[in-house]
PDB file of C-alpha atoms in Angstrom:
ATOM      1  CA  GLN R   1     120.131 111.683  96.776  1.00 88.00           C
ATOM      2  CA  VAL R   2     118.023 108.613  97.422  1.00 91.00           C
ATOM      3  CA  GLN R   3     117.150 106.499  94.392  1.00 96.00           C
ATOM      4  CA  LEU R   4     115.285 103.246  93.931  1.00 97.00           C
ATOM      5  CA  LEU R   5     116.204 101.235  90.845  1.00 98.00           C
ATOM      6  CA  GLN R   6     114.002  98.317  89.934  1.00 98.00           C
ATOM      7  CA  SER R   7     115.036  95.248  87.975  1.00 97.00           C
ATOM      8  CA  GLY R   8     113.354  92.072  86.816  1.00 95.00           C
ATOM      9  CA  PRO R   9     111.699  90.467  83.808  1.00 95.00           C
ATOM     10  CA  GLY R  10     108.927  92.240  81.952  1.00 94.00           C
ATOM     11  CA  LEU R  11     107.265  89.024  80.781  1.00 97.00           C
ATOM     12  CA  VAL R  12     106.134  86.136  82.963  1.00 98.00           C
ATOM     13  CA  LYS R  13     104.197  83.050  81.905  1.00 98.00           C
ATOM     14  CA  PRO R  14     100.868  82.195  83.532  1.00 97.00           C
ATOM     15  CA  SER R  15     101.173  80.049  86.667  1.00 97.00           C
ATOM     16  CA  GLU R  16     104.834  81.010  87.096  1.00 98.00           C
ATOM     17  CA  THR R  17     106.446  83.334  89.632  1.00 98.00           C
ATOM     18  CA  LEU R  18     106.992  87.056  89.211  1.00 98.00           C
ATOM     19  CA  SER R  19     110.212  88.269  90.800  1.00 98.00           C
ATOM     20  CA  LEU R  20     111.344  91.881  91.059  1.00 98.00           C
ATOM     21  CA  THR R  21     114.170  93.571  92.928  1.00 98.00           C
ATOM     22  CA  CYS R  22     114.538  97.144  94.101  1.00 98.00           C
ATOM     23  CA  ASN R  23     118.075  98.450  94.622  1.00 97.00           C
ATOM     24  CA  VAL R  24     118.385 101.330  97.039  1.00 96.00           C
ATOM     25  CA  SER R  25     121.100 103.943  96.710  1.00 95.00           C
ATOM     26  CA  GLY R  26     121.746 106.934  98.913  1.00 92.00           C
ATOM     27  CA  ARG R  27     120.122 105.471 102.003  1.00 89.00           C
ATOM     28  CA  SER R  28     120.602 102.387 104.107  1.00 89.00           C
ATOM     29  CA  ILE R  29     117.890  99.783 103.856  1.00 88.00           C
ATOM     30  CA  SER R  30     118.337  99.251 107.577  1.00 85.00           C
ATOM     31  CA  SER R  31     115.596 101.726 108.372  1.00 83.00           C
ATOM     32  CA  TYR R  32     112.052 102.498 107.288  1.00 87.00           C
ATOM     33  CA  TYR R  33     109.496 100.232 105.672  1.00 93.00           C
ATOM     34  CA  TRP R  34     109.873  99.195 102.038  1.00 95.00           C
ATOM     35  CA  SER R  35     106.717  98.703 100.010  1.00 97.00           C
ATOM     36  CA  TRP R  36     105.547  97.369  96.666  1.00 98.00           C
ATOM     37  CA  ILE R  37     102.586  98.872  94.818  1.00 98.00           C
ATOM     38  CA  ARG R  38     101.122  97.959  91.439  1.00 98.00           C
ATOM     39  CA  GLN R  39      98.950  99.630  88.827  1.00 98.00           C
ATOM     40  CA  PRO R  40      97.166  97.854  85.956  1.00 97.00           C
ATOM     41  CA  ALA R  41      97.085  99.872  82.762  1.00 96.00           C
ATOM     42  CA  GLY R  42      94.600 102.714  82.987  1.00 94.00           C
ATOM     43  CA  LYS R  43      93.606 101.813  86.536  1.00 96.00           C
ATOM     44  CA  GLY R  44      94.355 102.845  90.079  1.00 96.00           C
ATOM     45  CA  LEU R  45      97.069 101.933  92.560  1.00 98.00           C
ATOM     46  CA  GLU R  46      97.038  98.788  94.700  1.00 98.00           C
ATOM     47  CA  TRP R  47      99.344  98.295  97.679  1.00 98.00           C
ATOM     48  CA  ILE R  48     100.883  94.817  97.633  1.00 98.00           C
ATOM     49  CA  GLY R  49     102.789  94.732 100.899  1.00 97.00           C
ATOM     50  CA  ARG R  50     105.770  96.003 102.847  1.00 97.00           C
ATOM     51  CA  ILE R  51     108.762  94.772 104.749  1.00 96.00           C
ATOM     52  CA  TYR R  52     110.418  96.402 107.712  1.00 94.00           C
ATOM     53  CA  THR R  53     114.108  96.531 108.426  1.00 91.00           C
ATOM     54  CA  SER R  54     113.625  93.771 111.016  1.00 90.00           C
ATOM     55  CA  GLY R  55     112.218  91.502 108.318  1.00 91.00           C
ATOM     56  CA  SER R  56     108.643  91.684 109.549  1.00 95.00           C
ATOM     57  CA  THR R  57     106.065  91.943 106.782  1.00 97.00           C
ATOM     58  CA  ASN R  58     102.547  93.146 106.117  1.00 96.00           C
ATOM     59  CA  TYR R  59     100.621  92.002 103.060  1.00 97.00           C
ATOM     60  CA  ASN R  60      97.433  93.002 101.329  1.00 97.00           C
ATOM     61  CA  PRO R  61      94.934  90.251 102.192  1.00 97.00           C
ATOM     62  CA  SER R  62      93.905  90.103  98.540  1.00 96.00           C
ATOM     63  CA  LEU R  63      97.379  88.825  97.607  1.00 96.00           C
ATOM     64  CA  LYS R  64      98.669  87.413 100.876  1.00 93.00           C
ATOM     65  CA  SER R  65      98.590  83.761  99.856  1.00 95.00           C
ATOM     66  CA  ARG R  66     100.809  84.416  96.828  1.00 97.00           C
ATOM     67  CA  VAL R  67     103.190  87.193  97.943  1.00 98.00           C
ATOM     68  CA  SER R  68     106.481  87.155  99.757  1.00 97.00           C
ATOM     69  CA  LEU R  69     108.865  90.050 100.392  1.00 98.00           C
ATOM     70  CA  SER R  70     112.464  89.865 101.431  1.00 96.00           C
ATOM     71  CA  LEU R  71     115.364  92.206 101.975  1.00 94.00           C
ATOM     72  CA  ASP R  72     119.111  91.823 101.605  1.00 94.00           C
ATOM     73  CA  THR R  73     120.945  94.327 103.764  1.00 91.00           C
ATOM     74  CA  SER R  74     124.330  93.324 102.352  1.00 93.00           C
ATOM     75  CA  LYS R  75     123.197  94.417  98.883  1.00 95.00           C
ATOM     76  CA  ASN R  76     120.905  97.212 100.108  1.00 95.00           C
ATOM     77  CA  GLN R  77     118.002  95.827  98.155  1.00 96.00           C
ATOM     78  CA  PHE R  78     114.588  94.291  98.695  1.00 96.00           C
ATOM     79  CA  SER R  79     112.557  91.919  96.573  1.00 98.00           C
ATOM     80  CA  LEU R  80     109.045  90.848  95.618  1.00 98.00           C
ATOM     81  CA  ARG R  81     107.876  87.375  94.673  1.00 98.00           C
ATOM     82  CA  LEU R  82     104.364  86.749  93.438  1.00 98.00           C
ATOM     83  CA  THR R  83     103.489  83.141  92.690  1.00 98.00           C
ATOM     84  CA  SER R  84     100.915  81.524  90.405  1.00 97.00           C
ATOM     85  CA  VAL R  85     100.456  84.636  88.298  1.00 98.00           C
ATOM     86  CA  THR R  86      97.563  85.157  85.898  1.00 98.00           C
ATOM     87  CA  ALA R  87      96.690  87.828  83.358  1.00 97.00           C
ATOM     88  CA  ALA R  88      95.094  89.788  86.214  1.00 97.00           C
ATOM     89  CA  ASP R  89      98.592  90.356  87.623  1.00 98.00           C
ATOM     90  CA  THR R  90      99.655  92.288  84.522  1.00 98.00           C
ATOM     91  CA  ALA R  91     100.544  95.758  85.757  1.00 98.00           C
ATOM     92  CA  VAL R  92     103.265  98.305  86.377  1.00 98.00           C
ATOM     93  CA  TYR R  93     104.964  97.393  89.635  1.00 98.00           C
ATOM     94  CA  TYR R  94     106.583 100.053  91.810  1.00 98.00           C
ATOM     95  CA  CYS R  95     108.805  99.863  94.847  1.00 98.00           C
ATOM     96  CA  ALA R  96     108.734 102.741  97.307  1.00 97.00           C
ATOM     97  CA  ILE R  97     110.083 103.966 100.625  1.00 94.00           C
ATOM     98  CA  ASP R  98     107.274 103.629 103.119  1.00 89.00           C
ATOM     99  CA  HIS R  99     107.492 106.000 106.084  1.00 85.00           C
ATOM    100  CA  GLY R 100     104.769 104.207 107.985  1.00 84.00           C
ATOM    101  CA  LEU R 101     102.727 106.679 110.020  1.00 84.00           C
ATOM    102  CA  LEU R 102     105.003 109.587 109.201  1.00 85.00           C
ATOM    103  CA  ARG R 103     104.085 110.468 105.623  1.00 87.00           C
ATOM    104  CA  GLY R 104     103.339 107.617 103.248  1.00 90.00           C
ATOM    105  CA  PHE R 105     105.470 106.935 100.169  1.00 95.00           C
ATOM    106  CA  ASP R 106     107.845 109.769  99.364  1.00 92.00           C
ATOM    107  CA  ILE R 107     110.310 108.116  97.000  1.00 95.00           C
ATOM    108  CA  TRP R 108     109.378 105.649  94.281  1.00 97.00           C
ATOM    109  CA  GLY R 109     111.184 103.412  91.846  1.00 97.00           C
ATOM    110  CA  GLN R 110     110.839 103.967  88.142  1.00 97.00           C
ATOM    111  CA  GLY R 111     108.264 101.230  87.712  1.00 98.00           C
ATOM    112  CA  THR R 112     108.454  97.909  85.895  1.00 98.00           C
ATOM    113  CA  MET R 113     105.806  96.876  83.392  1.00 98.00           C
ATOM    114  CA  VAL R 114     105.146  93.176  83.919  1.00 98.00           C
ATOM    115  CA  THR R 115     103.013  91.306  81.415  1.00 98.00           C
ATOM    116  CA  VAL R 116     101.673  87.851  82.187  1.00 98.00           C
ATOM    117  CA  SER R 117     101.340  85.974  78.932  1.00 96.00           C
ATOM    118  CA  SER R 118     102.354  82.689  77.382  1.00 95.00           C
TER     119      SER R 118
ATOM    120  CA  GLU Z   1      89.670  97.662 104.855  1.00 96.00           C
ATOM    121  CA  ILE Z   2      89.229 101.417 104.505  1.00 97.00           C
ATOM    122  CA  VAL Z   3      87.723 102.326 101.142  1.00 98.00           C
ATOM    123  CA  LEU Z   4      88.586 105.741  99.728  1.00 98.00           C
ATOM    124  CA  THR Z   5      86.183 107.281  97.220  1.00 98.00           C
ATOM    125  CA  GLN Z   6      87.462 110.151  95.105  1.00 98.00           C
ATOM    126  CA  SER Z   7      85.310 112.611  93.229  1.00 95.00           C
ATOM    127  CA  PRO Z   8      84.889 113.731  90.594  1.00 96.00           C
ATOM    128  CA  GLY Z   9      86.413 111.103  88.348  1.00 97.00           C
ATOM    129  CA  THR Z  10      87.423 113.774  85.864  1.00 97.00           C
ATOM    130  CA  LEU Z  11      87.741 117.526  86.336  1.00 98.00           C
ATOM    131  CA  SER Z  12      87.883 119.714  83.221  1.00 97.00           C
ATOM    132  CA  LEU Z  13      89.377 123.122  83.921  1.00 97.00           C
ATOM    133  CA  SER Z  14      91.457 125.840  82.312  1.00 97.00           C
ATOM    134  CA  PRO Z  15      94.938 126.984  83.364  1.00 97.00           C
ATOM    135  CA  GLY Z  16      94.679 129.554  86.133  1.00 97.00           C
ATOM    136  CA  GLU Z  17      91.467 128.116  87.526  1.00 97.00           C
ATOM    137  CA  ARG Z  18      91.033 126.582  90.969  1.00 98.00           C
ATOM    138  CA  ALA Z  19      90.748 122.815  91.315  1.00 98.00           C
ATOM    139  CA  THR Z  20      89.017 121.118  94.225  1.00 98.00           C
ATOM    140  CA  LEU Z  21      89.356 117.354  94.560  1.00 98.00           C
ATOM    141  CA  SER Z  22      87.533 115.268  97.134  1.00 98.00           C
ATOM    142  CA  CYS Z  23      88.438 112.066  98.957  1.00 98.00           C
ATOM    143  CA  ARG Z  24      85.964 110.379 101.283  1.00 98.00           C
ATOM    144  CA  ALA Z  25      86.917 107.518 103.586  1.00 98.00           C
ATOM    145  CA  SER Z  26      84.623 104.687 104.638  1.00 97.00           C
ATOM    146  CA  GLN Z  27      85.877 105.030 108.230  1.00 96.00           C
ATOM    147  CA  ILE Z  28      87.359 107.828 110.281  1.00 96.00           C
ATOM    148  CA  LEU Z  29      91.088 108.147 109.556  1.00 94.00           C
ATOM    149  CA  THR Z  30      93.097 108.067 112.747  1.00 83.00           C
ATOM    150  CA  SER Z  31      95.208 111.203 113.158  1.00 87.00           C
ATOM    151  CA  ASN Z  32      94.439 112.215 109.581  1.00 92.00           C
ATOM    152  CA  TYR Z  33      96.863 109.720 108.085  1.00 95.00           C
ATOM    153  CA  LEU Z  34      96.009 110.735 104.545  1.00 97.00           C
ATOM    154  CA  ALA Z  35      98.308 111.529 101.637  1.00 97.00           C
ATOM    155  CA  TRP Z  36      97.804 112.920  98.150  1.00 98.00           C
ATOM    156  CA  TYR Z  37      99.857 111.985  95.097  1.00 98.00           C
ATOM    157  CA  GLN Z  38     100.168 113.388  91.595  1.00 98.00           C
ATOM    158  CA  GLN Z  39     100.823 111.036  88.703  1.00 98.00           C
ATOM    159  CA  LYS Z  40     101.630 111.951  85.122  1.00 97.00           C
ATOM    160  CA  PRO Z  41     101.468 109.422  82.246  1.00 95.00           C
ATOM    161  CA  GLY Z  42     104.404 107.031  82.263  1.00 95.00           C
ATOM    162  CA  GLN Z  43     105.699 108.286  85.617  1.00 97.00           C
ATOM    163  CA  ALA Z  44     105.614 107.087  89.171  1.00 98.00           C
ATOM    164  CA  PRO Z  45     103.347 108.936  91.594  1.00 98.00           C
ATOM    165  CA  ARG Z  46     104.794 111.929  93.429  1.00 98.00           C
ATOM    166  CA  LEU Z  47     103.917 112.686  97.047  1.00 97.00           C
ATOM    167  CA  LEU Z  48     102.224 116.086  97.370  1.00 98.00           C
ATOM    168  CA  ILE Z  49     100.563 116.139 100.779  1.00 97.00           C
ATOM    169  CA  TYR Z  50     100.802 114.010 103.923  1.00 97.00           C
ATOM    170  CA  GLY Z  51      99.037 114.174 107.244  1.00 95.00           C
ATOM    171  CA  ALA Z  52      96.084 115.609 105.292  1.00 96.00           C
ATOM    172  CA  SER Z  53      97.575 119.103 105.131  1.00 97.00           C
ATOM    173  CA  ASN Z  54     101.385 119.012 105.135  1.00 97.00           C
ATOM    174  CA  ARG Z  55     103.126 119.734 101.860  1.00 97.00           C
ATOM    175  CA  ALA Z  56     105.937 117.380 100.964  1.00 96.00           C
ATOM    176  CA  THR Z  57     109.395 118.722 100.237  1.00 93.00           C
ATOM    177  CA  GLY Z  58     109.556 120.864  97.109  1.00 95.00           C
ATOM    178  CA  ILE Z  59     105.810 121.020  96.510  1.00 97.00           C
ATOM    179  CA  PRO Z  60     104.577 124.473  95.426  1.00 97.00           C
ATOM    180  CA  ASP Z  61     102.287 126.317  97.806  1.00 96.00           C
ATOM    181  CA  ARG Z  62      99.470 126.380  95.259  1.00 98.00           C
ATOM    182  CA  PHE Z  63      98.802 122.827  96.459  1.00 98.00           C
ATOM    183  CA  SER Z  64      96.993 122.562  99.773  1.00 98.00           C
ATOM    184  CA  GLY Z  65      95.240 119.800 101.647  1.00 98.00           C
ATOM    185  CA  SER Z  66      92.499 120.008 104.216  1.00 97.00           C
ATOM    186  CA  GLY Z  67      89.935 117.920 106.007  1.00 97.00           C
ATOM    187  CA  SER Z  68      89.632 115.489 108.859  1.00 95.00           C
ATOM    188  CA  GLY Z  69      87.698 112.421 109.921  1.00 95.00           C
ATOM    189  CA  THR Z  70      86.295 110.987 106.707  1.00 97.00           C
ATOM    190  CA  ASP Z  71      86.287 113.963 104.320  1.00 98.00           C
ATOM    191  CA  PHE Z  72      89.417 115.379 102.743  1.00 98.00           C
ATOM    192  CA  THR Z  73      90.152 117.886 100.009  1.00 98.00           C
ATOM    193  CA  LEU Z  74      93.084 118.691  97.774  1.00 98.00           C
ATOM    194  CA  THR Z  75      93.002 122.223  96.385  1.00 98.00           C
ATOM    195  CA  ILE Z  76      95.138 123.594  93.594  1.00 98.00           C
ATOM    196  CA  SER Z  77      94.694 127.348  93.875  1.00 97.00           C
ATOM    197  CA  ARG Z  78      95.662 128.266  90.313  1.00 97.00           C
ATOM    198  CA  LEU Z  79      96.237 125.505  87.805  1.00 97.00           C
ATOM    199  CA  ASP Z  80      99.584 125.571  86.085  1.00 97.00           C
ATOM    200  CA  PRO Z  81      99.862 123.694  82.756  1.00 96.00           C
ATOM    201  CA  GLU Z  82     102.071 121.115  84.492  1.00 97.00           C
ATOM    202  CA  ASP Z  83      99.316 120.340  87.020  1.00 98.00           C
ATOM    203  CA  PHE Z  84      97.101 118.552  84.508  1.00 97.00           C
ATOM    204  CA  ALA Z  85      97.545 114.988  85.687  1.00 98.00           C
ATOM    205  CA  GLY Z  86      96.024 112.236  87.785  1.00 98.00           C
ATOM    206  CA  TYR Z  87      95.648 112.604  91.551  1.00 98.00           C
ATOM    207  CA  TYR Z  88      95.262 109.883  94.159  1.00 98.00           C
ATOM    208  CA  CYS Z  89      94.553 109.950  97.848  1.00 98.00           C
ATOM    209  CA  GLN Z  90      95.911 107.234 100.134  1.00 98.00           C
ATOM    210  CA  GLN Z  91      95.411 106.333 103.773  1.00 97.00           C
ATOM    211  CA  TYR Z  92      98.371 105.034 105.727  1.00 95.00           C
ATOM    212  CA  GLY Z  93      96.962 104.629 109.206  1.00 93.00           C
ATOM    213  CA  SER Z  94      95.306 101.249 108.822  1.00 94.00           C
ATOM    214  CA  LEU Z  95      96.302  98.000 107.152  1.00 95.00           C
ATOM    215  CA  PRO Z  96      95.900  97.227 104.356  1.00 97.00           C
ATOM    216  CA  LEU Z  97      97.081 100.557 103.008  1.00 97.00           C
ATOM    217  CA  THR Z  98      94.600 101.741 100.407  1.00 98.00           C
ATOM    218  CA  PHE Z  99      94.320 104.274  97.605  1.00 98.00           C
ATOM    219  CA  GLY Z 100      91.370 106.082  96.143  1.00 98.00           C
ATOM    220  CA  GLY Z 101      90.346 105.460  92.547  1.00 97.00           C
ATOM    221  CA  GLY Z 102      91.835 108.744  91.363  1.00 98.00           C
ATOM    222  CA  THR Z 103      90.758 112.038  89.824  1.00 98.00           C
ATOM    223  CA  LYS Z 104      91.990 113.123  86.412  1.00 98.00           C
ATOM    224  CA  VAL Z 105      92.445 116.873  85.995  1.00 98.00           C
ATOM    225  CA  GLU Z 106      92.266 117.630  82.295  1.00 97.00           C
ATOM    226  CA  ILE Z 107      92.505 120.782  80.210  1.00 95.00           C
ATOM    227  CA  LYS Z 108      89.133 122.191  79.256  1.00 93.00           C
TER     228      LYS Z 108
END
């Protein structure tokens, strides 16, 4: 059974860097795309970006200048870094398996509530 | 960027009734690369439909998707109490990937 388990701090100070990790169990990270999505409280979903097994990335233009994704095949995990955060980055962050053109996101992490506040 | 507009914003229905949710795209979706998700409070979204009309694994057959081009529909044939939740459409054929604003199905 495939599971995504997220980890990372729930509180980040303004102007600092948000870092989250998604540990994958039950499937090798050496296939598929791996995406991050976020959702401010009471609002809709926003795709942040994805990384492919080769290391190639796609980012949402709205966040591109501040986002970087990476993957660690030895640990079967992938990570998100978002720099220069503000209160507008406060949201629940999800990782998900991204099947590209096959079927979207079929397995999601549990979500991490990240609050940007001093 | 493809903008997805969902309507209505809120749908008030009773258990056993039929729910019809709409998702309209600002551009034609190539090969109907459209998915629907269900989200309950405090939970991650769950994939219901992909390719506009294909049910994901384990999804009951009361959920069905239809449509093509720019207009898509999610139908719940008979609402079960567990179906009262938020629903989002998403296109995955064009970058950036985008979601609709959501429809909340609430108990009348």
